[in-house]
Amino acid sequence: MAMRKGPWGEQEDLQLVRIVGLFGDRRWDFIAKVSGLNRTGKSCRLRWVNYLHPDLKRGRITPQEERLILELHSRWGNRWSRIARKLPGRTDNEIKNYWRTHMRKKAQERKRKPCPSSSSSSLTCISAAQSELPTEVVAESSSTSALGEISDDAVEGYSMDQIWNEIAMPDMISGLSFGECKDEVYDSLCSAIPSPMWEYCSYPLWKMDDEDFQAYH
DNA sequence: AAATATTGCAACCGCTGGATG
DNA sequence: CCATCCAGCGGTTGCAATATT
């Protein structure tokens, strides 16, 4: 039987969130099977990680994040998942996409006014890389620096809040037919509800873990 | 207003590495 | 050890939205 591909629908999202709430975000092949979504485990995982995960931060990359991405990329190269781990709420896919866009802009800038000293990807160039930020990117990001005001929920079609609200409904849980594990289910659902996300910007955007700290020094 | 180009992002694909039997 | 399975990663593609001509 051919697996479903392409964009996810609202019902599919709901179903996936429900199933992940029940069984956790492991064993994706199993989740794919029991969900009845007719999607591959891979596809389910991707959708969860990149879109449905409750801890995801939505909205534009902030200037702080942008700087961090530049710096980390200059250190680690295209290790997107590693970079993403330092940016709570951002996914590797998101950062990768951002970087691509960013580099494209930069390349176009260069085309317009070729720059002779264009060495980039070395540790010594962090500040250079930063100062090389295309002016339009800087302007763009500073214009959105009052980011707190951006509505994270204004995502196309249906919002994540809608989904999570529905999932959080106790009625829904009691309606499930997994009688004996209800409490567990309830707990897991409760803990999965998006907590007040890292207080925007009051939380240091990233913390260096020991390993990285040592590697850096 | 229509056609075309560009951008942004979600999703897929192929590969790799770790876990397990 | 070796084979198999699965999760995760990075690269790439496709397409809708937006900007430009």
PDB file of C-alpha atoms (C1' of nucleotides) in Angstrom:
ATOM      1  CA  MET A   1       0.000   0.000   0.000  1.00  0.00           C
ATOM      2  CA  ALA A   2       1.368   3.346  -1.035  1.00  0.00           C
ATOM      3  CA  MET A   3       2.227   5.694   1.796  1.00  0.00           C
ATOM      4  CA  ARG A   4       0.745   9.138   1.921  1.00  0.00           C
ATOM      5  CA  LYS A   5       3.098  11.973   1.061  1.00  0.00           C
ATOM      6  CA  GLY A   6       3.071  15.722   0.925  1.00  0.00           C
ATOM      7  CA  PRO A   7       1.674  18.373   3.209  1.00  0.00           C
ATOM      8  CA  TRP A   8      -0.003  17.386   6.447  1.00  0.00           C
ATOM      9  CA  GLY A   9      -3.614  18.193   7.154  1.00  0.00           C
ATOM     10  CA  GLU A  10      -5.148  19.393  10.382  1.00  0.00           C
ATOM     11  CA  GLN A  11      -6.681  16.024  11.190  1.00  0.00           C
ATOM     12  CA  GLU A  12      -3.394  14.281  10.594  1.00  0.00           C
ATOM     13  CA  ASP A  13      -1.633  16.689  12.926  1.00  0.00           C
ATOM     14  CA  LEU A  14      -4.222  16.168  15.619  1.00  0.00           C
ATOM     15  CA  GLN A  15      -3.961  12.453  15.311  1.00  0.00           C
ATOM     16  CA  LEU A  16      -0.186  12.490  15.453  1.00  0.00           C
ATOM     17  CA  VAL A  17      -0.096  14.756  18.510  1.00  0.00           C
ATOM     18  CA  ARG A  18      -2.594  12.468  20.194  1.00  0.00           C
ATOM     19  CA  ILE A  19      -0.591   9.354  19.484  1.00  0.00           C
ATOM     20  CA  VAL A  20       2.702  10.904  20.508  1.00  0.00           C
ATOM     21  CA  GLY A  21       1.005  12.014  23.711  1.00  0.00           C
ATOM     22  CA  LEU A  22       0.106   8.418  24.334  1.00  0.00           C
ATOM     23  CA  PHE A  23       3.253   6.632  23.344  1.00  0.00           C
ATOM     24  CA  GLY A  24       5.999   9.227  23.449  1.00  0.00           C
ATOM     25  CA  ASP A  25       8.184  10.482  20.673  1.00  0.00           C
ATOM     26  CA  ARG A  26      10.149   7.300  20.057  1.00  0.00           C
ATOM     27  CA  ARG A  27       9.455   4.215  18.021  1.00  0.00           C
ATOM     28  CA  TRP A  28       8.288   6.163  15.001  1.00  0.00           C
ATOM     29  CA  ASP A  29       7.508   3.155  12.896  1.00  0.00           C
ATOM     30  CA  PHE A  30       5.234   1.922  15.628  1.00  0.00           C
ATOM     31  CA  ILE A  31       3.629   5.336  15.974  1.00  0.00           C
ATOM     32  CA  ALA A  32       3.123   5.497  12.237  1.00  0.00           C
ATOM     33  CA  LYS A  33       1.398   2.125  12.321  1.00  0.00           C
ATOM     34  CA  VAL A  34      -0.920   2.640  15.272  1.00  0.00           C
ATOM     35  CA  SER A  35      -1.867   6.132  14.209  1.00  0.00           C
ATOM     36  CA  GLY A  36      -3.442   4.805  11.078  1.00  0.00           C
ATOM     37  CA  LEU A  37      -2.083   7.827   9.258  1.00  0.00           C
ATOM     38  CA  ASN A  38      -0.615   5.860   6.394  1.00  0.00           C
ATOM     39  CA  ARG A  39       2.595   7.851   6.720  1.00  0.00           C
ATOM     40  CA  THR A  40       6.093   6.544   7.212  1.00  0.00           C
ATOM     41  CA  GLY A  41       7.667   6.714  10.642  1.00  0.00           C
ATOM     42  CA  LYS A  42      10.183   9.071   9.188  1.00  0.00           C
ATOM     43  CA  SER A  43       7.505  11.395   7.972  1.00  0.00           C
ATOM     44  CA  CYS A  44       5.769  11.349  11.358  1.00  0.00           C
ATOM     45  CA  ARG A  45       8.976  12.071  13.187  1.00  0.00           C
ATOM     46  CA  LEU A  46       9.799  14.956  10.891  1.00  0.00           C
ATOM     47  CA  ARG A  47       6.378  16.489  11.277  1.00  0.00           C
ATOM     48  CA  TRP A  48       6.613  16.207  15.029  1.00  0.00           C
ATOM     49  CA  VAL A  49      10.131  17.518  15.355  1.00  0.00           C
ATOM     50  CA  ASN A  50       9.759  20.381  12.910  1.00  0.00           C
ATOM     51  CA  TYR A  51       6.230  21.504  13.478  1.00  0.00           C
ATOM     52  CA  LEU A  52       4.205  19.889  16.218  1.00  0.00           C
ATOM     53  CA  HIS A  53       6.634  19.698  19.108  1.00  0.00           C
ATOM     54  CA  PRO A  54       5.234  21.820  21.967  1.00  0.00           C
ATOM     55  CA  ASP A  55       8.549  23.482  22.760  1.00  0.00           C
ATOM     56  CA  LEU A  56       9.028  24.917  19.331  1.00  0.00           C
ATOM     57  CA  LYS A  57       9.522  28.623  19.134  1.00  0.00           C
ATOM     58  CA  ARG A  58       7.728  30.150  16.204  1.00  0.00           C
ATOM     59  CA  GLY A  59       8.237  33.380  14.385  1.00  0.00           C
ATOM     60  CA  ARG A  60      11.273  35.020  12.936  1.00  0.00           C
ATOM     61  CA  ILE A  61      14.852  34.375  13.891  1.00  0.00           C
ATOM     62  CA  THR A  62      15.855  37.121  16.283  1.00  0.00           C
ATOM     63  CA  PRO A  63      19.033  39.151  15.821  1.00  0.00           C
ATOM     64  CA  GLN A  64      20.527  37.373  18.831  1.00  0.00           C
ATOM     65  CA  GLU A  65      19.757  34.029  17.318  1.00  0.00           C
ATOM     66  CA  GLU A  66      21.106  35.174  14.007  1.00  0.00           C
ATOM     67  CA  ARG A  67      24.408  36.132  15.561  1.00  0.00           C
ATOM     68  CA  LEU A  68      24.541  32.847  17.391  1.00  0.00           C
ATOM     69  CA  ILE A  69      23.909  30.895  14.226  1.00  0.00           C
ATOM     70  CA  LEU A  70      26.692  32.732  12.461  1.00  0.00           C
ATOM     71  CA  GLU A  71      29.087  32.114  15.267  1.00  0.00           C
ATOM     72  CA  LEU A  72      28.229  28.466  15.722  1.00  0.00           C
ATOM     73  CA  HIS A  73      28.334  27.820  12.015  1.00  0.00           C
ATOM     74  CA  SER A  74      31.767  29.319  11.821  1.00  0.00           C
ATOM     75  CA  ARG A  75      32.791  26.874  14.526  1.00  0.00           C
ATOM     76  CA  TRP A  76      30.973  23.748  13.480  1.00  0.00           C
ATOM     77  CA  GLY A  77      30.093  24.159   9.844  1.00  0.00           C
ATOM     78  CA  ASN A  78      26.903  22.518   8.647  1.00  0.00           C
ATOM     79  CA  ARG A  79      26.269  20.617  11.850  1.00  0.00           C
ATOM     80  CA  TRP A  80      22.722  21.848  11.931  1.00  0.00           C
ATOM     81  CA  SER A  81      21.372  19.627  14.632  1.00  0.00           C
ATOM     82  CA  ARG A  82      24.244  20.530  16.887  1.00  0.00           C
ATOM     83  CA  ILE A  83      23.701  24.196  16.237  1.00  0.00           C
ATOM     84  CA  ALA A  84      19.990  23.748  16.804  1.00  0.00           C
ATOM     85  CA  ARG A  85      20.640  22.312  20.236  1.00  0.00           C
ATOM     86  CA  LYS A  86      22.088  25.650  21.232  1.00  0.00           C
ATOM     87  CA  LEU A  87      19.010  27.503  20.069  1.00  0.00           C
ATOM     88  CA  PRO A  88      16.140  26.314  22.219  1.00  0.00           C
ATOM     89  CA  GLY A  89      12.970  25.980  20.251  1.00  0.00           C
ATOM     90  CA  ARG A  90      14.614  26.091  16.855  1.00  0.00           C
ATOM     91  CA  THR A  91      14.962  23.050  14.654  1.00  0.00           C
ATOM     92  CA  ASP A  92      17.883  21.989  12.541  1.00  0.00           C
ATOM     93  CA  ASN A  93      15.662  22.295   9.500  1.00  0.00           C
ATOM     94  CA  GLU A  94      14.739  25.835  10.361  1.00  0.00           C
ATOM     95  CA  ILE A  95      18.328  26.866  10.925  1.00  0.00           C
ATOM     96  CA  LYS A  96      19.448  25.113   7.794  1.00  0.00           C
ATOM     97  CA  ASN A  97      16.776  26.916   5.781  1.00  0.00           C
ATOM     98  CA  TYR A  98      17.678  30.188   7.388  1.00  0.00           C
ATOM     99  CA  TRP A  99      21.318  29.723   6.625  1.00  0.00           C
ATOM    100  CA  ARG A 100      20.655  28.862   3.020  1.00  0.00           C
ATOM    101  CA  THR A 101      18.554  31.961   2.587  1.00  0.00           C
ATOM    102  CA  HIS A 102      21.141  34.004   4.378  1.00  0.00           C
ATOM    103  CA  MET A 103      23.970  32.697   2.207  1.00  0.00           C
ATOM    104  CA  ARG A 104      21.990  33.254  -0.932  1.00  0.00           C
ATOM    105  CA  LYS A 105      21.473  36.869  -0.018  1.00  0.00           C
ATOM    106  CA  LYS A 106      25.106  37.186   0.829  1.00  0.00           C
ATOM    107  CA  ALA A 107      26.179  35.644  -2.454  1.00  0.00           C
ATOM    108  CA  GLN A 108      23.997  38.031  -4.328  1.00  0.00           C
ATOM    109  CA  GLU A 109      25.474  40.939  -2.416  1.00  0.00           C
ATOM    110  CA  ARG A 110      28.908  39.754  -3.402  1.00  0.00           C
ATOM    111  CA  LYS A 111      27.932  39.487  -7.019  1.00  0.00           C
ATOM    112  CA  ARG A 112      26.803  43.065  -6.989  1.00  0.00           C
ATOM    113  CA  LYS A 113      29.967  44.396  -5.300  1.00  0.00           C
ATOM    114  CA  PRO A 114      32.710  41.774  -5.350  1.00  0.00           C
ATOM    115  CA  CYS A 115      34.745  41.762  -2.181  1.00  0.00           C
ATOM    116  CA  PRO A 116      38.455  40.891  -2.484  1.00  0.00           C
ATOM    117  CA  SER A 117      39.023  39.449   0.986  1.00  0.00           C
ATOM    118  CA  SER A 118      36.358  36.842   1.178  1.00  0.00           C
ATOM    119  CA  SER A 119      37.807  34.188   3.405  1.00  0.00           C
ATOM    120  CA  SER A 120      35.046  33.096   5.681  1.00  0.00           C
ATOM    121  CA  SER A 121      34.752  29.759   7.339  1.00  0.00           C
ATOM    122  CA  SER A 122      37.438  29.840   9.944  1.00  0.00           C
ATOM    123  CA  LEU A 123      37.327  30.409  13.634  1.00  0.00           C
ATOM    124  CA  THR A 124      39.298  33.594  13.320  1.00  0.00           C
ATOM    125  CA  CYS A 125      36.630  35.079  11.140  1.00  0.00           C
ATOM    126  CA  ILE A 126      33.737  35.085  13.525  1.00  0.00           C
ATOM    127  CA  SER A 127      33.648  38.798  13.893  1.00  0.00           C
ATOM    128  CA  ALA A 128      34.382  39.211  10.230  1.00  0.00           C
ATOM    129  CA  ALA A 129      31.492  36.953   9.403  1.00  0.00           C
ATOM    130  CA  GLN A 130      29.310  39.043  11.615  1.00  0.00           C
ATOM    131  CA  SER A 131      30.376  42.292  10.099  1.00  0.00           C
ATOM    132  CA  GLU A 132      29.820  40.743   6.721  1.00  0.00           C
ATOM    133  CA  LEU A 133      26.149  40.423   7.429  1.00  0.00           C
ATOM    134  CA  PRO A 134      24.328  41.693   4.405  1.00  0.00           C
ATOM    135  CA  THR A 135      22.997  45.086   5.281  1.00  0.00           C
ATOM    136  CA  GLU A 136      19.505  44.167   4.334  1.00  0.00           C
ATOM    137  CA  VAL A 137      19.580  41.267   6.732  1.00  0.00           C
ATOM    138  CA  VAL A 138      20.665  43.515   9.542  1.00  0.00           C
ATOM    139  CA  ALA A 139      18.028  46.040   8.682  1.00  0.00           C
ATOM    140  CA  GLU A 140      15.436  43.337   8.408  1.00  0.00           C
ATOM    141  CA  SER A 141      16.260  41.808  11.726  1.00  0.00           C
ATOM    142  CA  SER A 142      16.479  45.058  13.584  1.00  0.00           C
ATOM    143  CA  SER A 143      13.150  46.055  12.225  1.00  0.00           C
ATOM    144  CA  THR A 144      11.721  42.987  13.852  1.00  0.00           C
ATOM    145  CA  SER A 145      13.639  43.280  17.053  1.00  0.00           C
ATOM    146  CA  ALA A 146      10.534  44.156  18.970  1.00  0.00           C
ATOM    147  CA  LEU A 147       9.821  40.555  18.377  1.00  0.00           C
ATOM    148  CA  GLY A 148       7.898  39.973  21.497  1.00  0.00           C
ATOM    149  CA  GLU A 149       4.957  41.381  19.661  1.00  0.00           C
ATOM    150  CA  ILE A 150       4.998  38.977  16.806  1.00  0.00           C
ATOM    151  CA  SER A 151       2.108  36.636  17.101  1.00  0.00           C
ATOM    152  CA  ASP A 152       3.525  33.179  17.149  1.00  0.00           C
ATOM    153  CA  ASP A 153       0.152  31.669  16.680  1.00  0.00           C
ATOM    154  CA  ALA A 154      -0.767  33.372  13.513  1.00  0.00           C
ATOM    155  CA  VAL A 155       0.322  30.418  11.510  1.00  0.00           C
ATOM    156  CA  GLU A 156      -1.523  29.637   8.370  1.00  0.00           C
ATOM    157  CA  GLY A 157      -4.826  27.856   8.577  1.00  0.00           C
ATOM    158  CA  TYR A 158      -5.009  26.567  12.107  1.00  0.00           C
ATOM    159  CA  SER A 159      -2.875  27.455  15.032  1.00  0.00           C
ATOM    160  CA  MET A 160      -0.823  25.216  17.259  1.00  0.00           C
ATOM    161  CA  ASP A 161      -2.734  26.572  20.208  1.00  0.00           C
ATOM    162  CA  GLN A 162      -5.890  25.221  18.703  1.00  0.00           C
ATOM    163  CA  ILE A 163      -4.328  21.820  18.357  1.00  0.00           C
ATOM    164  CA  TRP A 164      -2.893  21.810  21.841  1.00  0.00           C
ATOM    165  CA  ASN A 165      -6.067  23.069  23.369  1.00  0.00           C
ATOM    166  CA  GLU A 166      -7.927  20.249  21.808  1.00  0.00           C
ATOM    167  CA  ILE A 167      -5.378  17.727  22.896  1.00  0.00           C
ATOM    168  CA  ALA A 168      -5.378  19.059  26.442  1.00  0.00           C
ATOM    169  CA  MET A 169      -9.106  18.537  26.830  1.00  0.00           C
ATOM    170  CA  PRO A 170      -9.625  16.045  29.673  1.00  0.00           C
ATOM    171  CA  ASP A 171     -12.815  14.902  27.976  1.00  0.00           C
ATOM    172  CA  MET A 172     -10.824  13.761  25.096  1.00  0.00           C
ATOM    173  CA  ILE A 173      -8.588  11.706  27.303  1.00  0.00           C
ATOM    174  CA  SER A 174     -11.451  10.073  29.105  1.00  0.00           C
ATOM    175  CA  GLY A 175     -12.911   9.256  25.761  1.00  0.00           C
ATOM    176  CA  LEU A 176      -9.896   7.251  24.797  1.00  0.00           C
ATOM    177  CA  SER A 177     -10.063   3.552  24.950  1.00  0.00           C
ATOM    178  CA  PHE A 178      -6.770   2.964  26.684  1.00  0.00           C
ATOM    179  CA  GLY A 179      -8.455   2.420  30.030  1.00  0.00           C
ATOM    180  CA  GLU A 180      -5.669   0.988  32.099  1.00  0.00           C
ATOM    181  CA  CYS A 181      -3.054   3.532  31.186  1.00  0.00           C
ATOM    182  CA  LYS A 182      -5.264   6.583  31.511  1.00  0.00           C
ATOM    183  CA  ASP A 183      -3.281   8.139  34.341  1.00  0.00           C
ATOM    184  CA  GLU A 184      -0.051   7.717  32.550  1.00  0.00           C
ATOM    185  CA  VAL A 185      -1.586   9.132  29.459  1.00  0.00           C
ATOM    186  CA  TYR A 186      -2.926  12.097  31.336  1.00  0.00           C
ATOM    187  CA  ASP A 187       0.451  12.765  32.906  1.00  0.00           C
ATOM    188  CA  SER A 188       2.253  12.530  29.665  1.00  0.00           C
ATOM    189  CA  LEU A 189      -0.201  14.817  28.005  1.00  0.00           C
ATOM    190  CA  CYS A 190       0.013  17.333  30.798  1.00  0.00           C
ATOM    191  CA  SER A 191       3.751  17.377  30.706  1.00  0.00           C
ATOM    192  CA  ALA A 192       3.628  17.815  26.981  1.00  0.00           C
ATOM    193  CA  ILE A 193       1.468  20.906  27.080  1.00  0.00           C
ATOM    194  CA  PRO A 194       3.523  23.878  26.026  1.00  0.00           C
ATOM    195  CA  SER A 195       4.826  25.432  29.149  1.00  0.00           C
ATOM    196  CA  PRO A 196       5.363  29.156  29.199  1.00  0.00           C
ATOM    197  CA  MET A 197       8.243  28.913  26.833  1.00  0.00           C
ATOM    198  CA  TRP A 198      11.663  30.075  27.881  1.00  0.00           C
ATOM    199  CA  GLU A 199      10.975  33.561  29.006  1.00  0.00           C
ATOM    200  CA  TYR A 200      11.688  35.402  25.876  1.00  0.00           C
ATOM    201  CA  CYS A 201      15.214  36.705  25.919  1.00  0.00           C
ATOM    202  CA  SER A 202      15.385  36.873  29.684  1.00  0.00           C
ATOM    203  CA  TYR A 203      16.749  33.393  29.504  1.00  0.00           C
ATOM    204  CA  PRO A 204      20.293  33.343  28.176  1.00  0.00           C
ATOM    205  CA  LEU A 205      19.801  32.141  24.655  1.00  0.00           C
ATOM    206  CA  TRP A 206      22.221  29.332  25.057  1.00  0.00           C
ATOM    207  CA  LYS A 207      24.450  27.755  27.544  1.00  0.00           C
ATOM    208  CA  MET A 208      27.706  26.178  26.586  1.00  0.00           C
ATOM    209  CA  ASP A 209      27.905  22.667  27.886  1.00  0.00           C
ATOM    210  CA  ASP A 210      31.164  21.509  29.336  1.00  0.00           C
ATOM    211  CA  GLU A 211      32.232  19.600  26.300  1.00  0.00           C
ATOM    212  CA  ASP A 212      31.696  22.525  24.007  1.00  0.00           C
ATOM    213  CA  PHE A 213      33.243  24.912  26.430  1.00  0.00           C
ATOM    214  CA  GLN A 214      36.382  22.868  26.532  1.00  0.00           C
ATOM    215  CA  ALA A 215      36.435  22.383  22.803  1.00  0.00           C
ATOM    216  CA  TYR A 216      36.145  26.101  22.362  1.00  0.00           C
ATOM    217  CA  HIS A 217      39.027  26.914  24.686  1.00  0.00           C
TER     218      HIS A 217
ATOM    219  C1'  DA B   1      -3.786  43.458 -13.823  1.00  0.00           C
ATOM    220  C1'  DA B   2      -0.969  39.835 -15.513  1.00  0.00           C
ATOM    221  C1'  DA B   3       3.335  37.560 -15.984  1.00  0.00           C
ATOM    222  C1'  DT B   4       7.567  36.442 -14.093  1.00  0.00           C
ATOM    223  C1'  DA B   5      11.102  36.080 -10.584  1.00  0.00           C
ATOM    224  C1'  DT B   6      12.355  35.448  -5.897  1.00  0.00           C
ATOM    225  C1'  DT B   7      11.876  33.898  -1.259  1.00  0.00           C
ATOM    226  C1'  DG B   8      10.746  30.986   2.603  1.00  0.00           C
ATOM    227  C1'  DC B   9       9.763  26.845   4.324  1.00  0.00           C
ATOM    228  C1'  DA B  10       7.793  22.116   4.701  1.00  0.00           C
ATOM    229  C1'  DA B  11       8.795  17.743   3.387  1.00  0.00           C
ATOM    230  C1'  DC B  12      11.359  14.089   1.104  1.00  0.00           C
ATOM    231  C1'  DC B  13      15.538  11.261   0.133  1.00  0.00           C
ATOM    232  C1'  DG B  14      19.660   8.823   0.916  1.00  0.00           C
ATOM    233  C1'  DC B  15      23.130   7.900   4.034  1.00  0.00           C
ATOM    234  C1'  DT B  16      25.215   6.924   8.573  1.00  0.00           C
ATOM    235  C1'  DG B  17      25.786   5.263  13.140  1.00  0.00           C
ATOM    236  C1'  DG B  18      24.117   3.147  17.234  1.00  0.00           C
ATOM    237  C1'  DA B  19      21.376  -0.406  19.358  1.00  0.00           C
ATOM    238  C1'  DT B  20      19.899  -4.980  19.472  1.00  0.00           C
ATOM    239  C1'  DG B  21      19.495  -9.909  18.641  1.00  0.00           C
TER     240       DG B  21
ATOM    241  C1'  DC C   1      31.553 -10.457  15.136  1.00  0.00           C
ATOM    242  C1'  DC C   2      27.698  -9.867  11.836  1.00  0.00           C
ATOM    243  C1'  DA C   3      23.158  -8.619  10.159  1.00  0.00           C
ATOM    244  C1'  DT C   4      19.185  -5.985  10.714  1.00  0.00           C
ATOM    245  C1'  DC C   5      16.458  -2.242  12.233  1.00  0.00           C
ATOM    246  C1'  DC C   6      15.595   2.340  13.348  1.00  0.00           C
ATOM    247  C1'  DA C   7      16.446   7.211  14.559  1.00  0.00           C
ATOM    248  C1'  DG C   8      18.684  11.051  13.221  1.00  0.00           C
ATOM    249  C1'  DC C   9      21.312  13.983  10.084  1.00  0.00           C
ATOM    250  C1'  DG C  10      22.365  16.868   6.093  1.00  0.00           C
ATOM    251  C1'  DG C  11      21.290  17.849   1.356  1.00  0.00           C
ATOM    252  C1'  DT C  12      17.820  18.706  -1.855  1.00  0.00           C
ATOM    253  C1'  DT C  13      13.360  19.539  -3.933  1.00  0.00           C
ATOM    254  C1'  DG C  14       8.743  21.376  -4.633  1.00  0.00           C
ATOM    255  C1'  DC C  15       5.498  24.683  -4.020  1.00  0.00           C
ATOM    256  C1'  DA C  16       2.855  28.564  -2.090  1.00  0.00           C
ATOM    257  C1'  DA C  17       3.338  33.288  -0.976  1.00  0.00           C
ATOM    258  C1'  DT C  18       5.239  37.552  -2.047  1.00  0.00           C
ATOM    259  C1'  DA C  19       7.753  40.957  -4.694  1.00  0.00           C
ATOM    260  C1'  DT C  20       9.006  42.889  -8.970  1.00  0.00           C
ATOM    261  C1'  DT C  21       8.559  44.075 -13.743  1.00  0.00           C
TER     262       DT C  21
END
